[in-house]
Short mmCIF file of C-alpha atoms in Angstrom, two decimals:
data_model
loop_
_atom_site.label_atom_id
_atom_site.label_comp_id
_atom_site.label_asym_id
_atom_site.label_seq_id
_atom_site.Cartn_x
_atom_site.Cartn_y
_atom_site.Cartn_z
CA MET D 1 109.41 67.58 56.68
CA GLU D 2 110.74 69.99 54.29
CA PHE D 3 109.53 70.18 50.68
CA TYR D 4 112.82 70.01 49.82
CA ASP D 5 113.59 66.48 51.22
CA ILE D 6 109.92 65.12 49.84
CA LEU D 7 111.94 66.11 46.35
CA VAL D 8 115.01 64.41 46.92
CA ARG D 9 112.78 61.23 47.90
CA LEU D 10 110.33 60.85 44.67
CA MET D 11 113.04 61.71 42.74
CA ASP D 12 114.99 58.55 43.82
CA PRO D 13 116.12 57.16 40.70
CA SER D 14 115.39 53.30 42.05
CA LEU D 15 111.63 54.98 42.61
CA LEU D 16 110.95 56.21 39.64
CA LEU D 17 112.07 53.66 37.57
CA THR D 18 108.90 51.76 40.34
CA ILE D 19 107.14 53.82 39.45
CA LEU D 20 107.36 54.30 35.51
CA ILE D 21 107.86 49.90 35.66
CA CYS D 22 104.26 49.71 38.19
CA THR D 23 102.86 52.16 35.53
CA LEU D 24 103.32 50.80 32.34
CA TYR D 25 102.42 46.82 34.10
CA GLY D 26 98.62 47.95 35.49
CA ALA D 27 98.23 49.49 32.51
CA MET D 28 98.83 46.06 30.69
CA VAL D 29 97.06 44.52 33.02
CA GLY D 30 94.16 46.19 33.33
CA ALA D 31 93.92 46.50 29.57
CA LEU D 32 93.36 42.72 29.50
CA PRO D 33 89.58 41.10 29.94
CA GLY D 34 89.07 39.20 32.72
CA LEU D 35 91.79 41.09 34.42
CA SER D 36 91.17 43.64 37.28
CA ALA D 37 93.49 46.44 38.68
CA THR D 38 92.67 45.15 42.18
CA MET D 39 94.25 41.55 40.73
CA ALA D 40 97.05 43.74 39.52
CA VAL D 41 97.62 44.71 43.13
CA ALA D 42 97.24 41.72 44.28
CA LEU D 43 99.39 39.93 42.13
CA LEU D 44 102.35 42.24 43.29
CA VAL D 45 102.39 42.33 46.32
CA PRO D 46 104.89 39.53 47.51
CA PHE D 47 107.16 41.94 45.08
CA THR D 48 106.81 44.19 48.25
CA PHE D 49 108.06 42.74 50.68
CA PHE D 50 112.19 42.97 49.19
CA MET D 51 110.88 47.13 49.30
CA ASP D 52 111.18 49.87 52.04
CA PRO D 53 107.28 51.49 53.10
CA VAL D 54 107.25 53.66 50.82
CA THR D 55 108.43 52.66 47.41
CA ALA D 56 106.24 49.40 48.22
CA ILE D 57 103.33 52.35 47.86
CA ALA D 58 104.08 54.52 45.63
CA ALA D 59 104.08 50.28 43.79
CA ILE D 60 100.47 50.20 45.01
CA VAL D 61 99.63 53.57 43.83
CA ALA D 62 101.18 53.37 40.51
CA THR D 63 99.51 50.60 39.47
CA THR D 64 96.07 50.90 40.45
CA SER D 65 95.86 54.79 38.73
CA THR D 66 96.33 52.49 34.69
CA GLY D 67 94.87 49.70 36.15
CA ILE D 68 91.18 52.20 36.58
CA PHE D 69 92.73 53.74 32.84
CA ALA D 70 92.98 50.70 31.71
CA GLY D 71 89.50 48.78 32.46
CA ASP D 72 88.81 51.64 29.35
CA ILE D 73 91.13 49.65 26.75
CA SER D 74 88.59 45.81 26.55
CA GLY D 75 85.15 48.27 27.13
CA ALA D 76 85.47 50.30 23.63
CA LEU D 77 87.81 48.14 21.45
CA LEU D 78 85.70 44.70 22.12
CA ARG D 79 82.96 45.75 24.73
CA ILE D 80 84.26 43.91 27.28
CA PRO D 81 84.71 46.81 29.85
CA GLY D 82 87.58 46.40 32.45
CA THR D 83 86.11 47.32 35.33
CA PRO D 84 81.77 47.89 36.93
CA ALA D 85 82.76 52.00 36.94
CA SER D 86 83.62 51.70 32.50
CA ALA D 87 81.30 49.71 32.02
CA ALA D 88 78.68 52.42 33.45
CA TYR D 89 79.53 54.45 29.60
CA VAL D 90 80.72 51.33 27.39
CA ALA D 91 77.85 51.77 24.52
CA ASP D 92 78.99 55.55 23.96
CA SER D 93 83.29 54.20 23.96
CA SER D 94 82.25 51.11 22.61
CA THR D 95 79.87 52.96 19.51
CA ILE D 96 82.02 55.60 19.03
CA ALA D 97 85.60 53.10 18.43
CA HIS D 98 83.40 51.34 16.65
CA ASN D 99 82.38 54.42 14.29
CA GLY D 100 85.74 54.38 13.54
CA ARG D 101 87.38 55.67 16.13
CA PRO D 102 88.55 54.10 18.09
CA ARG D 103 92.34 55.42 19.35
CA THR D 104 91.10 58.62 19.29
CA ILE D 105 88.44 57.17 21.78
CA LEU D 106 90.76 55.54 24.20
CA PHE D 107 93.17 58.67 24.22
CA VAL D 108 90.48 61.69 25.29
CA SER D 109 89.45 58.58 28.52
CA LEU D 110 93.59 58.57 29.02
CA PHE D 111 93.99 62.39 29.14
CA SER D 112 89.57 63.01 31.16
CA GLY D 113 91.34 59.68 34.23
CA VAL D 114 95.25 61.76 34.22
CA CYS D 115 92.68 65.20 34.58
CA GLY D 116 90.73 63.26 37.40
CA GLY D 117 94.04 62.21 39.19
CA ILE D 118 95.11 65.45 38.91
CA ILE D 119 92.38 66.62 40.84
CA GLY D 120 91.78 64.43 43.11
CA VAL D 121 96.15 64.30 44.24
CA ILE D 122 95.71 67.91 44.80
CA ALA D 123 93.34 67.19 47.18
CA LEU D 124 94.51 64.86 48.38
CA SER D 125 96.92 66.27 49.95
CA LEU D 126 94.97 69.83 50.46
CA ALA D 127 91.60 68.17 52.30
CA THR D 128 92.81 64.91 53.81
CA PRO D 129 92.03 66.12 57.12
CA MET D 130 88.74 67.84 55.82
CA LEU D 131 88.23 64.91 53.93
CA ALA D 132 88.54 62.24 56.42
CA ARG D 133 85.74 64.21 59.26
CA PHE D 134 83.16 64.71 56.13
CA ALA D 135 83.11 60.45 55.24
CA THR D 136 83.33 59.31 59.75
CA ASN D 137 79.67 61.86 58.83
CA PHE D 138 78.36 58.80 56.99
CA SER D 139 76.59 55.99 58.53
CA SER D 140 74.51 53.35 57.60
CA ASP D 141 71.90 55.65 56.64
CA GLU D 142 73.99 57.38 54.59
CA MET D 143 75.82 54.49 52.73
CA PHE D 144 72.23 53.28 51.51
CA TRP D 145 71.00 56.09 50.56
CA LEU D 146 74.11 56.78 48.51
CA ALA D 147 73.81 52.67 47.37
CA ALA D 148 69.77 54.02 46.40
CA LEU D 149 71.45 56.70 44.99
CA GLY D 150 74.09 55.21 42.45
CA LEU D 151 71.33 52.84 41.65
CA SER D 152 68.62 55.63 40.30
CA CYS D 153 70.89 57.44 38.67
CA ALA D 154 71.78 53.56 35.86
CA VAL D 155 67.44 54.10 35.61
CA PHE D 156 67.61 57.31 34.89
CA VAL D 157 69.97 57.69 32.48
CA ALA D 158 68.83 54.86 30.41
CA SER D 159 68.77 55.34 26.98
CA ALA D 160 66.41 51.58 27.19
CA PRO D 161 62.47 51.51 27.74
CA PRO D 162 62.68 51.90 31.64
CA ALA D 163 60.43 48.54 32.22
CA LYS D 164 63.05 46.23 30.35
CA THR D 165 65.56 48.95 32.37
CA PHE D 166 63.90 48.19 35.07
CA ALA D 167 63.85 44.31 34.83
CA SER D 168 67.94 44.39 34.18
CA LEU D 169 68.21 46.30 37.19
CA PHE D 170 66.16 43.80 39.64
CA ILE D 171 67.95 40.49 37.48
CA GLY D 172 71.31 42.78 38.72
CA LEU D 173 70.28 42.41 42.53
CA ALA D 174 68.42 38.79 42.77
CA ILE D 175 71.48 37.22 41.64
CA ALA D 176 73.42 39.99 44.02
CA THR D 177 71.26 37.95 46.90
CA VAL D 178 72.50 34.96 46.88
CA GLY D 179 75.03 34.10 50.09
CA ILE D 180 74.65 34.70 52.96
CA ASP D 181 72.09 36.68 54.55
CA VAL D 182 73.48 39.86 56.08
CA ALA D 183 70.68 39.51 58.85
CA VAL D 184 70.48 35.96 60.53
CA GLY D 185 73.73 34.77 58.96
CA MET D 186 71.69 32.08 56.69
CA PRO D 187 72.72 30.82 53.25
CA ARG D 188 69.68 31.89 50.29
CA TYR D 189 69.70 29.99 46.64
CA THR D 190 72.91 28.81 47.24
CA PHE D 191 71.04 25.05 46.10
CA GLY D 192 73.46 23.00 48.67
CA LEU D 193 76.48 24.74 46.94
CA TYR D 194 78.77 26.13 49.12
CA ASP D 195 81.35 27.92 46.37
CA LEU D 196 78.39 30.03 46.28
CA TYR D 197 77.92 30.44 49.57
CA ASP D 198 80.39 33.77 49.04
CA GLY D 199 77.32 35.03 46.99
CA VAL D 200 78.92 35.42 43.50
CA ASP D 201 81.72 37.31 42.06
CA PHE D 202 81.30 41.23 40.56
CA ILE D 203 84.59 40.36 38.91
CA SER D 204 82.85 36.97 37.47
CA ALA D 205 79.76 38.30 36.61
CA MET D 206 81.53 41.01 34.76
CA ILE D 207 83.38 38.36 33.08
CA GLY D 208 79.69 36.48 32.45
CA PHE D 209 77.58 39.47 31.11
CA PHE D 210 80.67 40.96 29.06
CA ALA D 211 83.02 39.06 27.48
CA LEU D 212 80.74 35.69 27.21
CA THR D 213 77.76 37.64 25.75
CA GLU D 214 80.72 39.88 23.16
CA LEU D 215 81.32 36.00 21.87
CA PHE D 216 77.90 35.14 21.17
CA ARG D 217 77.23 38.69 18.88
CA ALA D 218 80.25 38.44 17.00
CA ALA D 219 79.28 34.60 16.59
CA LEU D 220 75.78 37.12 14.73
CA VAL D 221 78.78 39.62 13.65
CA ARG D 222 77.96 40.32 9.21
CA ARG D 223 80.81 39.24 7.70
CA ASN D 224 83.20 40.82 4.19
CA PRO D 225 84.01 38.08 1.22
CA ALA D 226 87.22 37.54 3.09
CA GLY D 227 84.41 35.50 5.32
CA GLU D 228 86.07 37.50 8.52
CA PRO D 229 83.90 39.58 10.23
CA ILE D 230 84.12 43.44 9.49
CA PRO D 231 87.73 44.65 10.75
CA LEU D 232 87.36 49.05 13.35
CA ARG D 233 88.79 51.32 11.23
CA MET D 234 91.90 52.99 13.17
CA GLU D 235 92.84 56.52 13.17
CA PRO D 236 96.55 57.59 12.15
CA LEU D 237 97.64 58.37 15.61
CA TRP D 238 98.53 61.86 16.07
CA THR D 239 95.38 62.79 14.03
CA ALA D 240 94.12 60.80 17.80
CA ILE D 241 95.59 62.28 20.04
CA LYS D 242 94.67 66.04 18.15
CA ASN D 243 91.47 65.16 17.87
CA ALA D 244 90.86 63.49 22.18
CA LEU D 245 92.62 66.53 23.26
CA GLY D 246 89.99 68.96 20.98
CA ILE D 247 87.61 67.41 22.87
CA ILE D 248 89.62 67.77 26.16
CA ARG D 249 88.56 71.22 26.01
CA THR D 250 85.47 71.23 24.82
CA ARG D 251 84.83 69.19 27.92
CA TRP D 252 86.55 71.34 30.87
CA ALA D 253 83.61 71.69 32.66
CA ALA D 254 82.46 67.99 33.16
CA VAL D 255 86.44 67.15 33.88
CA VAL D 256 85.67 70.62 36.20
CA ARG D 257 82.89 69.27 37.78
CA SER D 258 83.62 65.03 37.72
CA GLY D 259 86.64 65.47 39.78
CA PRO D 260 85.52 66.90 43.28
CA LEU D 261 82.67 64.57 43.20
CA GLY D 262 85.02 61.35 42.67
CA VAL D 263 86.75 62.08 45.13
CA LEU D 264 83.82 62.92 46.85
CA ILE D 265 82.17 60.21 46.67
CA GLY D 266 86.00 58.39 47.29
CA VAL D 267 86.80 59.41 50.43
CA LEU D 268 82.91 57.21 51.59
CA PRO D 269 84.67 53.55 52.05
CA GLY D 270 83.09 50.98 50.39
CA ALA D 271 82.05 53.21 47.87
CA GLY D 272 84.95 53.41 45.22
CA SER D 273 85.69 54.97 41.31
CA ASP D 274 82.53 52.07 40.08
CA VAL D 275 79.87 54.42 41.84
CA ALA D 276 82.02 57.08 41.04
CA ALA D 277 81.90 56.85 38.41
CA TRP D 278 78.05 55.46 37.91
CA ILE D 279 76.91 59.42 39.47
CA ALA D 280 79.40 61.08 37.35
CA TYR D 281 78.34 59.58 34.22
CA ALA D 282 73.99 60.72 35.38
CA LEU D 283 75.25 63.64 36.50
CA SER D 284 76.56 64.94 32.79
CA ARG D 285 73.31 64.22 30.94
CA ARG D 286 71.16 66.79 33.51
CA PHE D 287 73.54 68.82 32.88
CA SER D 288 74.01 68.32 29.26
CA ARG D 289 72.41 70.18 26.08
CA THR D 290 72.30 67.14 24.44
CA PRO D 291 71.30 64.78 26.51
CA GLU D 292 69.29 62.06 23.89
CA LYS D 293 72.99 61.25 22.80
CA PHE D 294 73.99 59.56 25.80
CA GLY D 295 74.96 55.81 24.92
CA HIS D 296 74.05 56.41 21.53
CA GLY D 297 78.18 57.36 20.73
CA HIS D 298 78.95 61.00 22.77
CA ASP D 299 82.06 61.35 24.55
CA GLU D 300 80.80 63.81 27.62
CA GLY D 301 80.06 61.26 28.95
CA ILE D 302 83.36 59.41 29.27
CA VAL D 303 85.38 62.87 30.39
CA ALA D 304 82.68 62.85 33.00
CA GLY D 305 83.69 59.28 33.97
CA GLY D 306 86.86 59.12 33.32
CA ALA D 307 87.67 61.94 35.49
CA SER D 308 85.26 61.01 38.48
CA ASN D 309 87.70 57.55 37.67
CA ASN D 310 90.49 58.41 38.87
CA ALA D 311 89.49 60.88 40.69
CA ALA D 312 87.99 59.06 42.96
CA VAL D 313 91.21 56.41 43.12
CA SER D 314 92.97 59.23 45.44
CA GLY D 315 89.39 60.25 47.39
CA ALA D 316 89.61 56.25 48.91
CA TRP D 317 93.27 56.94 50.44
CA THR D 318 91.68 59.90 52.46
CA PRO D 319 90.07 57.21 54.80
CA ALA D 320 92.74 54.33 54.49
CA LEU D 321 95.78 56.54 55.47
CA VAL D 322 93.55 58.14 58.82
CA PHE D 323 91.32 56.00 60.12
CA GLY D 324 92.62 52.55 58.33
CA ILE D 325 89.47 52.20 56.57
CA PRO D 326 89.73 50.75 52.92
CA GLY D 327 87.86 52.73 50.84
CA ASP D 328 88.14 50.59 48.48
CA SER D 329 89.50 46.34 47.30
CA VAL D 330 93.14 47.89 46.88
CA THR D 331 93.90 50.30 50.01
CA ALA D 332 92.66 47.35 52.31
CA ILE D 333 95.67 45.38 50.24
CA ALA D 334 97.43 48.56 51.08
CA ILE D 335 96.31 49.02 54.66
CA GLY D 336 98.26 45.29 55.05
CA VAL D 337 101.11 46.29 52.64
CA LEU D 338 101.83 49.24 55.57
CA MET D 339 101.24 47.16 58.28
CA MET D 340 103.61 44.41 57.07
CA LYS D 341 105.68 47.42 56.92
CA GLY D 342 105.45 48.74 60.44
CA LEU D 343 103.08 51.67 59.53
CA THR D 344 99.50 51.68 61.49
CA PRO D 345 97.75 54.27 59.65
CA GLY D 346 95.55 55.78 62.32
CA PRO D 347 94.92 59.99 62.70
CA ASP D 348 98.17 60.48 64.02
CA ILE D 349 99.89 58.96 60.50
CA PHE D 350 100.24 62.49 59.67
CA GLU D 351 103.11 62.93 63.02
CA ARG D 352 104.24 59.31 62.62
CA SER D 353 105.55 58.74 59.40
CA GLY D 354 104.50 62.27 57.79
CA GLU D 355 107.94 62.10 55.05
CA ILE D 356 105.95 58.21 54.12
CA VAL D 357 102.22 60.12 53.36
CA TYR D 358 104.14 63.28 51.51
CA THR D 359 105.40 61.12 49.29
CA LEU D 360 102.90 58.85 48.84
CA PHE D 361 100.78 62.07 47.25
CA GLY D 362 104.52 62.76 45.67
CA ALA D 363 104.31 59.39 44.06
CA PHE D 364 100.46 60.39 42.58
CA LEU D 365 101.35 63.33 40.38
CA ILE D 366 104.26 61.61 39.76
CA ALA D 367 102.03 58.70 37.96
CA ASN D 368 98.98 60.16 36.96
CA ILE D 369 102.74 61.95 34.98
CA PHE D 370 103.98 58.89 33.76
CA MET D 371 100.23 57.60 32.74
CA ILE D 372 100.03 59.64 29.86
CA PHE D 373 103.08 58.32 28.61
CA THR D 374 102.41 54.13 29.00
CA GLY D 375 98.79 54.74 28.30
CA ALA D 376 99.60 55.96 25.54
CA LEU D 377 101.65 52.47 24.95
CA ALA D 378 99.44 50.50 26.24
CA ILE D 379 96.17 52.03 23.90
CA LEU D 380 99.24 51.50 20.65
CA LEU D 381 99.42 48.01 20.97
CA ALA D 382 96.17 47.15 22.66
CA SER D 383 94.73 48.57 18.94
CA GLN D 384 97.37 46.42 16.78
CA LEU D 385 95.04 43.32 17.87
CA LEU D 386 92.53 44.69 16.43
CA ARG D 387 94.14 43.46 13.39
CA MET D 388 94.55 39.72 14.41
CA PRO D 389 91.47 38.07 12.60
CA LYS D 390 88.39 37.53 15.17
CA SER D 391 88.53 33.79 14.79
CA LEU D 392 92.28 33.94 16.61
CA LEU D 393 91.32 37.10 18.46
CA MET D 394 87.67 35.42 19.78
CA PRO D 395 89.05 32.53 20.87
CA LEU D 396 91.87 34.56 23.07
CA VAL D 397 89.93 36.36 24.67
CA LEU D 398 87.95 33.32 25.42
CA ALA D 399 90.72 31.54 27.20
CA LEU D 400 91.93 35.22 28.87
CA SER D 401 88.29 35.55 30.54
CA LEU D 402 88.21 32.27 31.75
CA ILE D 403 91.36 32.33 33.48
CA GLY D 404 90.93 35.69 34.36
CA GLY D 405 87.53 34.16 36.68
CA PHE D 406 88.78 30.89 37.61
CA ALA D 407 91.77 33.27 39.38
CA VAL D 408 89.74 35.63 41.32
CA MET D 409 87.82 32.38 43.34
CA ASN D 410 90.62 30.60 42.62
CA THR D 411 87.86 27.57 42.27
CA VAL D 412 86.93 26.13 38.17
CA PHE D 413 82.68 26.99 39.71
CA SER D 414 83.61 30.67 38.98
CA ILE D 415 83.82 29.42 35.29
CA TRP D 416 80.57 27.66 35.22
CA ILE D 417 79.56 31.41 36.95
CA ILE D 418 80.65 33.48 33.91
CA ILE D 419 79.62 30.36 31.68
CA ALA D 420 75.86 30.47 33.02
CA LEU D 421 75.95 34.77 33.59
CA GLY D 422 76.65 34.34 29.85
CA ILE D 423 73.32 32.61 28.24
CA LEU D 424 71.81 34.93 30.38
CA GLY D 425 73.52 37.84 29.34
CA PHE D 426 72.98 36.87 25.41
CA LEU D 427 69.19 35.95 26.08
CA MET D 428 68.66 39.58 27.86
CA ILE D 429 70.08 40.46 24.36
CA LEU D 430 67.74 39.84 22.03
CA GLY D 431 65.49 40.74 24.45
CA GLY D 432 65.86 44.49 23.94
CA ILE D 433 67.45 44.21 28.05
CA PRO D 434 70.66 46.91 28.66
CA ILE D 435 73.42 44.83 30.35
CA ALA D 436 75.01 47.71 32.01
CA PRO D 437 72.24 47.79 34.81
CA ALA D 438 72.82 44.55 35.79
CA ILE D 439 76.71 44.67 37.09
CA LEU D 440 75.15 47.76 38.99
CA GLY D 441 73.57 45.92 40.46
CA VAL D 442 75.72 43.07 41.68
CA VAL D 443 78.03 45.56 42.45
CA LEU D 444 75.85 47.77 44.80
CA GLY D 445 74.17 45.44 46.21
CA LYS D 446 75.56 44.36 48.87
CA THR D 447 76.18 46.99 49.79
CA LEU D 448 72.58 48.47 49.38
CA GLU D 449 70.41 45.42 51.60
CA GLN D 450 74.09 45.11 54.25
CA ASN D 451 73.11 48.72 55.69
CA PHE D 452 69.46 48.92 54.87
CA MET D 453 69.40 45.73 57.58
CA THR D 454 72.69 47.54 59.89
CA SER D 455 69.42 50.70 60.09
CA MET D 456 66.90 49.08 60.60
CA ILE D 457 67.54 47.02 63.38
CA LYS D 458 69.31 50.26 64.45
CA ALA D 459 66.13 52.23 64.14
CA GLN D 460 63.83 48.72 65.67
CA GLY D 461 62.38 48.57 62.21
CA ASP D 462 61.30 52.16 62.61
CA PHE D 463 62.26 53.73 58.57
CA THR D 464 61.84 57.41 59.33
CA GLN D 465 65.60 57.11 60.76
CA PHE D 466 66.37 57.62 56.58
CA PHE D 467 65.75 61.40 57.29
CA SER D 468 66.62 61.45 60.06
CA ARG D 469 70.12 62.87 59.64
CA ASP D 470 71.76 66.01 57.72
CA ILE D 471 73.45 64.19 54.49
CA ALA D 472 70.99 61.23 54.86
CA MET D 473 68.09 63.45 54.11
CA VAL D 474 69.28 65.57 51.61
CA LEU D 475 70.90 61.99 49.38
CA GLY D 476 66.91 60.11 49.79
CA LEU D 477 65.44 63.44 48.98
CA ALA D 478 67.78 63.14 46.07
CA THR D 479 67.37 59.94 45.57
CA ILE D 480 63.15 59.88 45.60
CA LEU D 481 63.17 62.54 43.52
CA ILE D 482 65.53 60.90 40.72
CA TRP D 483 62.87 57.57 41.46
CA GLY D 484 59.30 60.08 40.51
CA LEU D 485 61.40 61.36 37.06
CA CYS D 486 61.52 57.65 36.44
CA LEU D 487 57.96 55.99 37.01
CA TYR D 488 57.18 59.89 35.39
CA ARG D 489 59.07 58.60 31.87
CA ALA D 490 57.68 55.22 32.23
CA VAL D 491 54.23 56.60 32.26
CA ARG D 492 54.89 58.74 29.76
CA THR D 493 56.88 55.91 27.69
CA ILE D 494 53.46 53.60 28.32
CA ILE D 495 50.65 57.14 27.54
CA ALA D 496 52.61 58.03 24.13
CA PRO D 497 55.28 55.29 23.13
CA PRO D 498 57.77 56.91 20.11
CA GLN D 499 56.97 56.07 17.10
CA GLN D 500 60.41 54.24 16.47
CA VAL D 501 63.09 51.88 19.39
CA ASN D 502 66.00 51.12 18.37
CA HIS D 503 68.34 50.06 21.88
CA LYS D 504 71.35 48.42 22.05
CA GLY D 505 72.30 45.10 24.51
CA TYR D 506 74.70 47.55 26.64
CA GLU D 507 73.29 51.37 26.22
CA ALA D 508 74.05 52.52 29.67
#
């Protein structure tokens, strides 16, 4: 199909209106605590029955793009990240917001997300076949080391003492072991409860660890003489936009580095924006001139994480289109919609349905452009919530969180999981143990275990199999190097402890 025909298809008023509505819908749903981009897409599926294939996929693309960014809104304003990826830099964004610049940091997240999304679209349209071949080189060996690298980065970039960071990570990994054993099919730590056979859903874990923990923290916040917690200061809109654009210009190197990185990680099935954000944040701290500021309200990690987030969204479509292998939960839903419309993803999809594929790329680009306006509207509406009395806002957050948790598993048992993990998270905060590594342990724990067991079964217990392939060797050596640096830092802390340490539970 010629470029002119694709352009005419993209300029169809009904398609543009669908993209506009879905970007706004994704922003609003993603901004609500407990409601993720995946949930927004799942709720959208029934409406795609009445759409043609191009419009249906464009609707999913638009909803996903803004839904991923919108997870940063609740993270900055309420310390409740909307996605596991947002947890990577929630300490920085919430600190900046509570220092009087909430709108500024949200526009930084928006602009960096748009830049990352555009980078992802360009990579997706120009290099899809090459990226697809790259993805096929990843076996269970490489996926194990990639998951281990993501977990290692969480420990390496932490500002809390290494012992407490490792404790948080192991708490998350322990929660990830709940459910059916991937190797022998036996239930573990389920206590005879069938609701735990599928494990603890990471959305429920995130709501419990962040939302309920923050509600407990809010009950202890210092109050003003009128009896209400001290409200956040709100800067003028145009000042916030101007400051955000200045930060993006200053941090352009982080965008250029994290965007392509997000695409490459997004290409890998099962990795997605969660792993991309954590690794991008870790690399940003590694190459920063001021790494000690990370976790204490530094914008550099937010730019890197936001850019990699949205770039990974585009990258996840590569294996979905070329091999029919979902790169994340959203593309798994999209594959189902494509097949429902009579389109089967595969290597020859460019020949069979070239117009749909390239129109999809164009819809990605338009969605990221529209996101500038719909995301700005979501920021304005969300920031108005801060004007509500905390006595009204916090019960609303609690209700939305519990509703979101119930919607994930469609069972009341998920609410009990949220409450239990909320209490656990609050106890961790009181003990100075950071929350973010635990969340990453829940998200990556099953991936780590499943790929480890797969490789060990294939190699019949020979651990050297993990270094037998070139890419696996590079990832393995990088991971081991990070482990060595973590141990060195732990030993140095024991030998020469710092004079004064002030650690927050939300430091990543």
